[in-house]
Coordinates of C-alpha atoms and ligand atoms in Angstrom, one line a residue:
M20 CA 7.6 7.0 0.3
W21 CA 9.6 8.8 2.9
S22 CA 8.3 6.6 5.6
A23 CA 11.8 5.6 6.7
V24 CA 12.5 9.2 7.7
V25 CA 9.2 9.6 9.6
I26 CA 9.5 6.5 11.6
E27 CA 13.2 6.8 12.5
E28 CA 12.5 10.0 14.3
A29 CA 10.2 8.4 16.8
L30 CA 10.8 5.9 19.6
F31 CA 8.5 2.9 19.9
E32 CA 7.5 0.9 22.8
P33 CA 7.6 -2.9 22.5
W34 CA 4.6 -4.0 20.4
G35 CA 4.0 -0.3 19.6
Y36 CA 3.0 0.7 16.1
M37 CA 2.8 3.6 13.7
T38 CA 0.3 4.3 11.0
E39 CA 0.8 6.3 7.8
V40 CA -2.1 7.8 5.8
E41 CA -1.7 9.4 2.4
Y42 CA -4.0 12.2 1.4
M43 CA -5.0 14.0 -1.8
L44 CA -5.8 17.7 -2.0
V45 CA -8.9 18.2 -4.1
E46 CA -10.8 21.2 -5.3
L47 CA -14.6 21.0 -5.6
D48 CA -15.5 23.5 -8.3
D49 CA -19.2 23.9 -7.8
K50 CA -19.7 26.3 -10.7
D51 CA -18.2 24.0 -13.4
E52 CA -19.1 20.8 -11.5
K53 CA -15.6 19.6 -11.8
V54 CA -13.1 18.2 -9.3
R55 CA -9.4 18.8 -9.7
L56 CA -6.3 17.8 -7.8
V57 CA -4.7 20.9 -6.3
L58 CA -1.0 21.1 -6.8
N59 CA -0.1 22.9 -3.7
G60 CA 1.0 20.1 -1.4
D61 CA 4.3 21.9 -0.7
E62 CA 2.6 25.0 0.7
V63 CA 0.1 23.0 2.7
L64 CA 3.0 21.0 4.1
D65 CA 5.0 24.1 5.0
T66 CA 2.0 25.5 6.8
L67 CA 1.2 22.3 8.7
Q68 CA 4.8 21.8 9.8
G69 CA 5.2 25.5 10.6
Q70 CA 2.3 25.5 12.9
G71 CA 2.9 22.0 14.2
E72 CA 6.1 20.1 14.7
K73 CA 8.5 23.0 14.0
I74 CA 7.2 24.9 17.1
N75 CA 6.2 22.0 19.2
P76 CA 8.3 18.8 19.3
N77 CA 5.3 17.0 21.0
H78 CA 2.8 18.1 18.3
P79 CA 0.3 15.2 17.9
T80 CA 0.6 15.0 14.1
L81 CA 3.5 14.8 11.6
W82 CA 3.3 15.7 7.9
R83 CA 5.5 14.6 5.1
P84 CA 5.7 15.0 1.3
E85 CA 4.4 12.3 -1.0
Y86 CA 4.9 11.6 -4.7
G87 CA 2.2 13.8 -6.2
S88 CA 2.3 17.6 -5.7
Y89 CA -1.3 17.2 -4.8
M90 CA -0.5 14.7 -2.0
I91 CA 0.6 14.8 1.6
E92 CA 1.2 12.1 4.1
G93 CA 0.3 12.2 7.8
T94 CA 1.3 10.2 10.9
P95 CA 0.7 10.6 14.6
G96 CA 3.4 12.6 16.4
Q97 CA 4.3 9.6 18.4
P98 CA 3.9 5.9 17.7
Y99 CA 1.1 4.2 19.5
G100 CA 2.1 2.1 22.5
G101 CA 1.3 -1.6 23.2
T102 CA -1.6 -1.1 25.5
M103 CA -5.2 -1.9 24.6
S104 CA -6.6 1.5 25.4
E105 CA -4.5 3.0 22.7
F106 CA -6.8 1.4 20.1
N107 CA -9.2 4.1 21.2
T108 CA -6.9 6.9 20.1
V109 CA -6.1 5.7 16.5
E110 CA -9.3 7.1 15.0
S111 CA -9.3 10.3 17.0
N112 CA -5.7 11.1 15.9
M113 CA -6.8 10.5 12.3
G114 CA -9.7 12.9 12.9
K115 CA -7.3 15.4 14.3
R116 CA -5.1 15.1 11.2
R117 CA -8.1 15.5 8.9
R118 CA -9.3 18.6 10.7
E119 CA -5.9 20.1 11.0
A120 CA -5.0 19.8 7.3
S121 CA -8.6 20.7 6.2
S122 CA -8.3 23.9 8.2
V123 CA -5.4 25.2 6.2
L124 CA -6.9 24.6 2.8
N125 CA -8.5 27.3 0.5
Q126 CA -12.2 27.5 0.2
N127 CA -13.7 24.7 -1.9
E128 CA -10.6 22.6 -1.3
I129 CA -10.9 19.3 0.6
L130 CA -8.6 16.6 2.0
C131 CA -9.5 13.2 0.7
T132 CA -8.4 9.7 1.6
I133 CA -9.0 8.2 -1.8
T134 CA -6.7 5.5 -3.2
S135 CA -6.8 6.5 -6.8
F136 CA -8.3 9.7 -8.3
P137 CA -10.7 8.4 -11.0
R138 CA -9.8 11.0 -13.6
L139 CA -6.0 11.1 -12.9
G140 CA -4.3 12.0 -16.2
C141 CA -7.5 13.2 -17.9
P142 CA -7.5 16.7 -19.6
G143 CA -7.6 19.5 -17.0
F144 CA -7.3 17.2 -13.9
T145 CA -5.1 19.6 -12.0
K146 CA -5.4 23.1 -10.5
P147 CA -3.6 25.0 -11.8
E148 CA -4.1 23.3 -15.1
Y149 CA -1.0 22.3 -17.1
P150 CA -0.7 20.5 -20.4
P151 CA 1.1 17.2 -20.3
T152 CA 4.8 17.3 -21.0
P153 CA 5.5 14.4 -23.4
F154 CA 9.1 15.5 -24.1
E155 CA 12.3 13.5 -23.7
S156 CA 13.8 16.4 -21.7
G157 CA 11.1 16.2 -19.0
A158 CA 10.8 13.7 -16.2
S159 CA 8.1 11.3 -17.2
K160 CA 7.5 12.1 -21.0
S161 CA 3.8 11.3 -20.3
L162 CA 1.1 12.0 -22.8
F163 CA -1.3 12.5 -19.9
F164 CA 0.3 13.5 -16.6
P165 CA 2.2 16.8 -16.5
D166 CA 5.5 16.9 -14.6
E167 CA 4.0 19.8 -12.5
A168 CA 1.8 17.1 -10.8
I169 CA 5.0 15.5 -9.5
N170 CA 6.2 16.8 -6.1
H171 CA 8.6 19.6 -6.6
H172 CA 11.3 18.2 -4.5
P173 CA 14.0 17.0 -6.9
R174 CA 13.9 13.5 -5.5
F175 CA 10.6 12.7 -7.1
S176 CA 11.3 13.9 -10.6
T177 CA 14.7 12.3 -10.4
L178 CA 13.2 8.9 -9.5
T179 CA 10.7 9.3 -12.4
R180 CA 13.3 10.2 -15.0
N181 CA 15.8 7.6 -13.8
I182 CA 13.3 4.8 -13.8
R183 CA 12.4 5.7 -17.4
H184 CA 16.0 6.0 -18.5
R185 CA 17.1 2.8 -16.8
R186 CA 14.3 0.9 -18.4
G187 CA 15.2 2.3 -21.8
E188 CA 11.6 3.4 -22.5
K189 CA 8.6 4.9 -20.8
V190 CA 6.9 2.7 -18.2
A191 CA 3.8 1.0 -19.4
V192 CA 0.7 0.3 -17.3
N193 CA -2.1 -1.6 -19.0
V194 CA -5.2 -2.3 -16.8
P195 CA -8.0 -4.4 -18.3
I196 CA -11.1 -2.2 -19.0
F197 CA -14.4 -3.2 -17.5
K198 CA -16.6 -4.1 -20.5
D199 CA -20.0 -2.5 -20.0
K200 CA -22.9 -2.8 -22.4
C201 CA -21.8 0.2 -24.5
T202 CA -18.0 0.0 -24.1
P203 CA -16.4 -0.1 -27.6
S204 CA -15.2 -3.6 -28.3
P205 CA -12.3 -3.9 -28.9
F206 CA -11.5 -0.8 -26.8
V207 CA -8.6 0.9 -28.6
E208 CA -7.4 4.4 -28.0
T209 CA -5.3 6.6 -30.2
F210 CA -2.8 9.2 -28.9
P211 CA -2.3 12.1 -31.2
E212 CA 0.8 13.4 -29.3
D213 CA 2.5 10.1 -29.3
D214 CA 5.9 9.5 -31.1
G215 CA 5.0 5.9 -31.5
E216 CA 6.2 4.6 -28.1
S217 CA 2.7 4.6 -26.6
A218 CA 1.0 3.0 -29.5
R219 CA 3.5 0.1 -29.2
A220 CA 3.0 -0.2 -25.5
A221 CA -0.8 0.2 -25.2
L222 CA -2.8 -3.1 -25.3
P223 CA -6.3 -3.3 -26.8
D224 CA -9.1 -3.7 -24.2
H225 CA -6.9 -2.0 -21.6
I226 CA -6.6 1.4 -20.0
Y227 CA -3.1 2.5 -20.9
M228 CA -1.0 4.7 -18.6
D229 CA 2.6 5.8 -19.2
C230 CA 4.2 7.2 -16.1
M231 CA 5.1 6.8 -12.5
G232 CA 2.5 9.3 -11.4
F233 CA -0.3 6.9 -12.3
G234 CA 1.1 4.5 -9.7
M235 CA 2.9 6.5 -7.0
G236 CA 0.2 9.2 -7.4
N237 CA -2.1 6.8 -5.5
C238 CA -2.7 6.7 -1.8
C239 CA -2.4 4.0 0.8
L240 CA -2.6 3.1 4.4
Q241 CA 0.5 1.5 6.1
V242 CA 1.3 0.2 9.5
T243 CA 4.7 -0.3 11.0
F244 CA 5.2 -2.6 14.0
Q245 CA 7.8 -2.6 16.6
A246 CA 9.1 -6.0 17.4
C247 CA 10.8 -7.0 20.7
S248 CA 13.7 -8.7 19.0
I249 CA 15.1 -9.4 15.6
D250 CA 13.7 -12.9 15.7
E251 CA 10.2 -11.6 16.5
A252 CA 10.5 -9.1 13.6
R253 CA 11.5 -11.9 11.2
Y254 CA 8.6 -14.1 12.4
L255 CA 6.1 -11.2 12.1
Y256 CA 7.4 -10.3 8.7
D257 CA 6.7 -13.8 7.4
Q258 CA 3.4 -14.3 9.1
L259 CA 2.0 -10.9 7.9
A260 CA 3.3 -11.5 4.4
T261 CA 0.6 -14.3 4.1
F262 CA -2.1 -11.7 5.0
C263 CA -1.1 -9.1 2.4
P264 CA -3.4 -10.4 -0.4
I265 CA -6.3 -11.0 2.0
V266 CA -6.2 -7.6 3.6
M267 CA -5.6 -6.0 0.2
A268 CA -8.8 -7.6 -1.2
L269 CA -10.7 -6.5 1.9
S270 CA -9.5 -2.9 1.5
A271 CA -10.1 -2.8 -2.3
A272 CA -10.8 0.9 -3.2
S273 CA -9.4 1.7 -6.6
P274 CA -11.6 0.6 -9.6
F275 CA -11.1 3.6 -11.8
Y276 CA -8.1 4.8 -13.9
R277 CA -7.6 7.7 -16.3
G278 CA -11.3 8.3 -16.5
H279 CA -12.4 4.7 -17.1
V280 CA -14.0 1.9 -15.2
S281 CA -11.4 -0.9 -15.0
D282 CA -11.7 -4.6 -14.3
I283 CA -9.5 -4.5 -11.2
D284 CA -10.3 -3.2 -7.7
C285 CA -6.8 -2.5 -6.3
R286 CA -3.9 -0.2 -7.1
W287 CA -1.1 -2.7 -6.5
G288 CA -0.3 -3.9 -10.0
V289 CA -0.6 -0.3 -11.4
I290 CA 2.0 1.0 -9.0
S291 CA 4.2 -2.1 -9.7
A292 CA 4.2 -1.4 -13.5
S293 CA 4.6 2.4 -12.9
V294 CA 8.0 2.0 -11.3
D295 CA 9.2 -1.0 -13.2
D296 CA 12.8 0.1 -14.1
R297 CA 13.9 -3.3 -15.4
T298 CA 15.5 -3.4 -18.9
Q299 CA 14.2 -5.7 -21.6
E300 CA 17.0 -8.1 -20.7
E301 CA 16.2 -8.1 -17.0
R302 CA 12.5 -8.7 -17.9
G303 CA 13.5 -11.7 -20.0
L304 CA 12.4 -10.2 -23.3
K305 CA 15.9 -10.4 -24.7
P306 CA 18.8 -12.7 -23.8
L307 CA 21.1 -11.3 -21.1
K308 CA 24.0 -9.4 -22.8
N309 CA 24.6 -6.1 -21.1
D310 CA 22.8 -6.7 -17.9
K311 CA 23.8 -8.8 -14.9
Y312 CA 20.6 -10.5 -13.9
R313 CA 17.2 -11.8 -15.0
I314 CA 14.9 -10.1 -12.6
F315 CA 11.4 -11.5 -12.1
K316 CA 9.5 -8.6 -10.5
S317 CA 9.3 -4.9 -10.4
R318 CA 10.9 -2.9 -7.5
Y319 CA 7.3 -2.5 -6.2
D320 CA 6.0 -6.0 -5.8
S321 CA 5.4 -8.8 -3.3
I322 CA 8.2 -10.1 -1.1
D323 CA 10.4 -12.9 -2.5
S324 CA 11.6 -14.7 0.5
Y325 CA 10.6 -15.5 4.1
L326 CA 13.0 -14.5 6.8
S327 CA 12.3 -16.8 9.8
N328 CA 13.6 -20.3 10.2
C329 CA 10.1 -21.5 10.0
G330 CA 9.7 -19.8 6.7
D331 CA 12.7 -21.3 5.0
K332 CA 11.0 -24.5 3.9
Y333 CA 8.3 -22.4 2.2
N334 CA 10.7 -20.3 0.2
D335 CA 9.9 -21.6 -3.2
I336 CA 10.4 -18.5 -5.4
E337 CA 13.5 -18.3 -7.5
L338 CA 15.6 -15.6 -5.8
T339 CA 18.0 -13.5 -7.8
I340 CA 20.7 -12.2 -5.5
D341 CA 24.0 -10.3 -5.7
E342 CA 26.4 -13.1 -4.9
D343 CA 29.2 -10.8 -3.7
I344 CA 27.0 -9.1 -1.2
Y345 CA 25.6 -12.5 -0.1
N346 CA 29.1 -13.9 0.5
Q347 CA 30.2 -10.8 2.2
L348 CA 27.3 -11.0 4.6
L349 CA 27.8 -14.7 5.2
G350 CA 31.4 -14.1 5.9
A351 CA 30.4 -11.5 8.5
G352 CA 28.3 -14.0 10.3
I353 CA 24.9 -13.1 9.0
D354 CA 22.7 -16.2 8.5
K355 CA 21.6 -17.4 5.1
L356 CA 18.0 -16.2 5.2
L357 CA 18.9 -12.6 6.2
A358 CA 21.9 -12.5 3.9
Q359 CA 19.8 -13.5 0.9
H360 CA 17.1 -11.0 1.7
I361 CA 19.6 -8.2 1.7
A362 CA 21.5 -9.5 -1.3
H363 CA 18.2 -9.6 -3.2
L364 CA 17.4 -6.0 -2.3
F365 CA 20.8 -5.0 -3.7
I366 CA 20.1 -6.4 -7.2
R367 CA 18.4 -3.1 -7.8
D368 CA 20.4 0.0 -8.8
P369 CA 20.1 3.1 -6.6
L370 CA 17.6 5.4 -8.3
C371 CA 18.5 8.7 -6.8
V372 CA 21.8 9.6 -5.1
Y373 CA 22.8 13.0 -3.8
E374 CA 26.4 13.9 -4.7
E375 CA 27.1 15.3 -1.3
K376 CA 26.0 12.0 0.3
L377 CA 28.1 9.7 -1.9
Q378 CA 30.8 9.4 0.7
Q379 CA 29.4 7.8 3.8
D380 CA 30.9 6.5 7.0
D381 CA 29.3 3.1 6.8
E382 CA 30.1 2.3 10.4
N383 CA 27.9 5.2 11.5
E384 CA 25.5 5.9 8.7
S385 CA 23.1 3.6 6.9
D386 CA 22.2 6.0 4.1
H387 CA 23.4 3.7 1.3
F388 CA 21.3 0.9 2.7
E389 CA 18.2 3.1 3.2
N390 CA 18.5 4.4 -0.3
I391 CA 18.1 0.9 -1.7
Q392 CA 15.6 -0.2 0.9
S393 CA 13.4 2.8 0.4
T394 CA 13.1 2.1 -3.4
N395 CA 12.3 -1.6 -2.9
W396 CA 8.6 -1.1 -2.3
Q397 CA 7.4 -4.6 -1.3
T398 CA 4.3 -5.8 0.4
M399 CA 6.3 -6.1 3.6
R400 CA 9.4 -4.1 4.7
F401 CA 11.9 -5.4 7.2
K402 CA 13.5 -2.4 8.9
P403 CA 16.7 -2.8 10.8
P404 CA 17.5 -0.2 13.4
P405 CA 19.7 2.6 12.2
P406 CA 23.3 2.5 13.6
H407 CA 23.7 3.5 17.3
S408 CA 20.0 4.0 17.8
D409 CA 17.6 2.6 20.5
I410 CA 15.0 1.9 17.9
G411 CA 14.6 -1.8 17.6
W412 CA 13.6 -4.0 14.7
R413 CA 10.5 -3.0 12.8
V414 CA 8.2 -4.5 10.2
E415 CA 6.0 -2.5 7.8
F416 CA 2.7 -3.8 6.4
R417 CA 2.2 -2.0 3.1
P418 CA -0.6 -3.5 1.0
M419 CA -3.7 -1.7 2.3
E420 CA -5.7 0.7 0.2
V421 CA -6.7 3.8 2.0
Q422 CA -10.4 4.1 3.0
L423 CA -12.8 6.9 2.8
T424 CA -13.4 7.6 6.5
D425 CA -11.2 7.7 9.6
F426 CA -13.5 5.1 11.1
E427 CA -12.7 2.6 8.3
N428 CA -9.0 3.4 8.3
A429 CA -8.8 3.0 12.1
A430 CA -10.7 -0.3 11.7
Y431 CA -8.2 -1.8 9.3
V432 CA -5.3 -0.6 11.3
V433 CA -6.6 -2.0 14.5
F434 CA -7.6 -5.3 12.8
V435 CA -4.0 -5.8 11.6
V436 CA -2.5 -4.8 14.9
L437 CA -4.8 -7.2 16.7
L438 CA -3.7 -9.9 14.2
T439 CA -0.1 -9.3 15.2
R440 CA -1.0 -9.6 18.9
V441 CA -2.7 -13.0 18.4
I442 CA 0.0 -14.2 16.2
L443 CA 2.7 -13.4 18.8
S444 CA 0.6 -14.4 21.8
Y445 CA -0.6 -17.7 20.5
K446 CA 2.5 -18.4 18.3
L447 CA 0.3 -19.0 15.3
D448 CA 1.6 -20.2 12.0
F449 CA 0.0 -19.0 8.8
L450 CA 2.8 -19.9 6.4
I451 CA 2.2 -21.4 3.1
P452 CA 4.6 -21.7 0.1
L453 CA 5.4 -18.1 -0.9
S454 CA 4.5 -18.8 -4.5
K455 CA 1.0 -19.4 -3.3
V456 CA 1.0 -16.0 -1.6
D457 CA 1.9 -14.6 -4.9
E458 CA -1.0 -16.4 -6.6
N459 CA -3.2 -14.9 -3.9
L460 CA -2.0 -11.4 -4.6
K461 CA -3.0 -11.7 -8.2
V462 CA -6.5 -12.9 -7.3
A463 CA -6.8 -10.2 -4.6
Q464 CA -6.7 -7.4 -7.2
K465 CA -9.4 -8.7 -9.4
R466 CA -12.9 -7.1 -9.5
N467 CA -14.9 -8.2 -6.4
A468 CA -12.2 -10.6 -5.2
V469 CA -13.5 -10.2 -1.7
K470 CA -16.7 -12.1 -2.7
D471 CA -15.5 -14.1 -5.7
G472 CA -11.9 -14.8 -5.0
M473 CA -10.5 -18.1 -3.6
F474 CA -7.2 -17.8 -1.7
Y475 CA -4.7 -20.4 -0.5
F476 CA -4.8 -20.4 3.2
R477 CA -3.3 -22.6 5.9
K478 CA -5.8 -25.0 7.5
D479 CA -4.2 -25.6 10.9
I480 CA -2.6 -22.5 12.2
F481 CA -2.0 -23.8 15.7
K482 CA 0.1 -26.7 14.6
G483 CA 3.0 -25.0 13.0
C484 CA 6.5 -24.1 13.6
N485 CA 7.9 -23.0 16.9
P486 CA 9.3 -19.6 16.0
G487 CA 11.8 -19.9 18.8
L488 CA 11.0 -16.5 20.3
D489 CA 11.4 -17.8 23.8
G490 CA 15.0 -18.7 23.2
T491 CA 14.4 -22.3 22.2
S492 CA 15.8 -23.4 18.9
S493 CA 13.5 -23.4 15.9
V494 CA 12.2 -26.9 15.5
Q495 CA 9.5 -27.7 13.0
N496 CA 6.9 -30.0 14.3
G497 CA 3.9 -31.7 12.8
L498 CA 4.5 -30.3 9.3
E499 CA 6.1 -33.1 7.5
T500 CA 3.3 -35.7 7.8
G501 CA 1.0 -35.3 4.8
G502 CA 3.2 -33.3 2.3
A503 CA 3.1 -29.6 2.0
H504 CA 0.0 -29.5 -0.2
E505 CA -2.2 -30.7 2.6
E506 CA -1.3 -27.9 4.9
Y507 CA -3.4 -25.4 3.0
T508 CA -6.5 -25.2 0.9
L509 CA -8.4 -22.7 -1.1
M510 CA -10.8 -20.6 1.0
S511 CA -13.0 -17.5 0.4
I512 CA -12.3 -14.3 2.3
D513 CA -15.5 -15.0 4.3
T514 CA -14.1 -18.3 5.5
I515 CA -10.8 -16.9 6.3
I516 CA -12.2 -13.9 8.3
N517 CA -15.4 -15.3 9.7
G518 CA -14.7 -19.1 9.8
Q519 CA -16.5 -22.0 8.4
E520 CA -17.4 -25.2 10.3
G521 CA -15.0 -28.0 9.5
V522 CA -12.7 -25.8 7.3
F523 CA -11.2 -23.0 9.3
Q524 CA -12.1 -21.3 12.6
G525 CA -11.8 -17.8 11.2
L526 CA -9.7 -14.8 12.3
I527 CA -12.5 -12.8 13.9
P528 CA -13.5 -15.6 16.2
I529 CA -9.8 -16.0 17.2
L530 CA -9.5 -12.3 17.8
N531 CA -12.6 -12.3 19.9
C532 CA -11.3 -15.1 22.0
Y533 CA -8.1 -13.2 22.5
L534 CA -10.0 -10.0 23.5
E535 CA -12.1 -12.0 26.0
N536 CA -8.9 -12.9 27.8
M537 CA -7.6 -9.3 27.9
E538 CA -8.3 -6.6 30.3
V539 CA -10.0 -4.0 28.1
D540 CA -12.1 -1.1 29.4
V541 CA -15.7 -1.0 28.2
D542 CA -15.2 2.0 26.0
T543 CA -12.2 0.5 24.1
R544 CA -13.9 -2.8 23.8
C545 CA -16.9 -1.1 22.1
T546 CA -14.6 0.7 19.7
I547 CA -12.8 -2.5 18.8
L548 CA -16.1 -4.4 18.4
N549 CA -17.3 -1.7 15.9
Y550 CA -14.1 -2.1 13.9
L551 CA -14.2 -5.9 13.9
K552 CA -17.8 -5.7 12.8
L553 CA -16.8 -3.7 9.8
I554 CA -14.2 -6.2 8.8
K555 CA -16.5 -9.1 9.4
K556 CA -19.2 -7.6 7.3
R557 CA -16.9 -6.6 4.5
A558 CA -15.6 -10.1 4.4
S559 CA -19.1 -11.7 4.3
G560 CA -20.3 -9.2 1.6
E561 CA -22.9 -7.7 3.9
L562 CA -21.1 -4.4 3.5
M563 CA -19.5 -3.3 0.3
T564 CA -15.8 -2.6 -0.3
M565 CA -15.1 1.0 -1.3
A566 CA -14.3 -0.3 -4.8
K567 CA -17.8 -2.0 -5.1
W568 CA -19.5 1.1 -3.7
M569 CA -17.8 3.4 -6.2
R570 CA -18.7 1.0 -9.1
D571 CA -22.3 1.1 -8.0
F572 CA -22.4 4.8 -7.6
V573 CA -21.2 5.3 -11.2
A574 CA -23.4 2.6 -12.6
K575 CA -26.5 4.4 -11.1
H576 CA -25.4 7.9 -12.1
P577 CA -27.9 9.4 -14.6
E578 CA -25.0 10.7 -16.7
Y579 CA -23.3 7.3 -17.0
K580 CA -23.6 5.9 -20.5
Q581 CA -22.6 2.3 -19.7
D582 CA -19.5 2.9 -21.8
S583 CA -17.0 2.6 -18.9
V584 CA -16.3 6.4 -19.0
I585 CA -16.2 8.5 -15.8
S586 CA -17.1 12.0 -16.9
D587 CA -16.2 15.2 -15.1
K588 CA -19.7 15.5 -13.8
I589 CA -19.8 11.9 -12.5
N590 CA -16.4 12.5 -10.8
Y591 CA -17.7 15.7 -9.2
D592 CA -20.8 14.1 -7.8
L593 CA -18.7 11.2 -6.5
F594 CA -16.4 13.6 -4.6
V595 CA -19.3 15.7 -3.2
K596 CA -20.6 12.4 -1.8
F597 CA -17.2 11.3 -0.6
N598 CA -16.7 14.5 1.2
R599 CA -20.1 14.4 2.9
I600 CA -19.5 10.9 4.1
A601 CA -15.9 11.5 5.2
M602 CA -17.0 14.6 7.2
G603 CA -19.8 12.7 8.9
Q604 CA -22.5 14.8 7.3
E605 CA -24.0 11.8 5.7
Q606 CA -24.3 8.1 6.7
C607 CA -23.4 5.4 4.3
P608 CA -24.8 2.2 5.8
E609 CA -24.1 0.0 2.7
L610 CA -20.4 0.9 3.0
I611 CA -19.8 1.4 6.6
G612 CA -22.8 -0.1 8.5
N613 CA -24.1 1.7 11.5
P614 CA -21.2 2.0 14.0
V615 CA -22.0 3.4 17.4
N616 CA -20.2 6.7 16.9
K617 CA -18.7 7.8 20.2
V618 CA -15.0 8.2 19.5
K619 CA -14.3 11.8 18.8
Ligands
LIG11 N1 1.6 5.5 -2.3 C1 2.2 4.2 -2.3 C2 1.2 3.1 -2.3 O1 0.0 3.4 -2.5 C3 3.2 3.9 -1.2 C4 4.3 5.0 -1.1 C5 5.1 4.8 0.2 O2 5.8 3.8 0.3 O3 4.9 5.6 1.1 O4 1.5 1.9 -2.0
MG12 MG1 3.9 7.2 1.8

């Protein structure tokens, strides 16, 4: 959430990249057989910064606050460079972070890379325990999630309150419940503390959640790339946007919400609804009277326009823009695609403004822009350099769910970084109409999408647009012949990743071909091969996604009553297992395979 701040501090090399991992602090109460989220992120952060970056500017890790007071976010001290051998350091830096943070926790407390805490919002889910605060005067007015579980920095409760006030009612998240043999049908809950608002918002057969914490209280894995030029950044932004749904499905890790088994595998839609500050008019539920625009998506959602010249013809989503800003930008010589992107970001109101920062010298400060940018949480983020800085243009890839182990997280990061290398080296073109990417994103979040989902994907990625990165103008070639619908077809994730004769060559074979032509030392190559093997096997179904593995664990648990309920005991056993696997005390071949473990 504060990623802009972290990244801006560091200088990147060309083709360098930075990874952010979000963590939860969890107490394993062996006596009561319960797990709770520990609300001491502030203290942990102070300790980590105090013994790290505050005394050593070259400290190898950086720590930042995140939305939940039980969360922290970690990045390497420096971005990774563009060389191949640095792929060998991603996992070891993640390991360093895990050990460093684990070492400052109290006894029985553990650091977890879990996308969503299965019993978030259930009675007694925090340590210390607090009752929910369903009052108008509080931040979230939630029936389930106490304001104490929100990070104590005023930014976070202000965001929470202002989203609710701007919307005119509490946010409403409804996730379809997984109907097991004994799940009540219809599944309807009653809320004794409710003043009527939740009863109106909750849908039957859905798990209902009512505040920002249910979304932004989830963890993810993000990668920011350094581009060599603005054109390269725009090209990369567009190309990577087409991968968001694919990599999201591959990383699926969040099947449980508020103590129930859901019918989705990914957090994305939950966060989207949890920060949806649009009014009823903006959502199209009422005719526009007081508000300026009809707005089609939440502030946390997929991107709405491509930025490169090659992408323009695939921009088929209706784009709401602030006309004044658009014209101002055009007048200042900014091209149409970039101007509309910025003018689209600015249809959102600022959510949190500091009085002392209201007056800015816009020639020298980009605070006002960063304020809007950092609360437009889209699948991709295009990051202009701050004024007067050496940092170039960067692009952030944001859809991935965080994985249980450092090995898996490193594998996903390296996979996506390698993708950018082949895209740029071979000038590949994955673009399809943006509305199709949106359709893919919906499919990606469904239960078991990695096996069952079909995704629109471009058939010929070598015969696309010349992105014009070598200074030539952007000409489109070979695209107009058969009509746009013939450029792409529906494919499974297995086909996209591993290839299928006569349909698509597959991303892993393309990456392997690239790697064969690169100078890579044996050790690094072995590391990369382990990572690609994980991705390959997750895509083929030979290995489970985290989401599937969690579902199986619960389904087999002796206490599970086939009623879609995750009890305290089930949750506890799950976390005991998580911790053993994440700490390397136990193998989990069905999730991770048997990687040759040599990177330490
Ligand atoms: N935790 C959020 C997610 O899971 C991202 C917050 C951020 O932008 O750092 O997507
Ligand atoms: Mg974050």
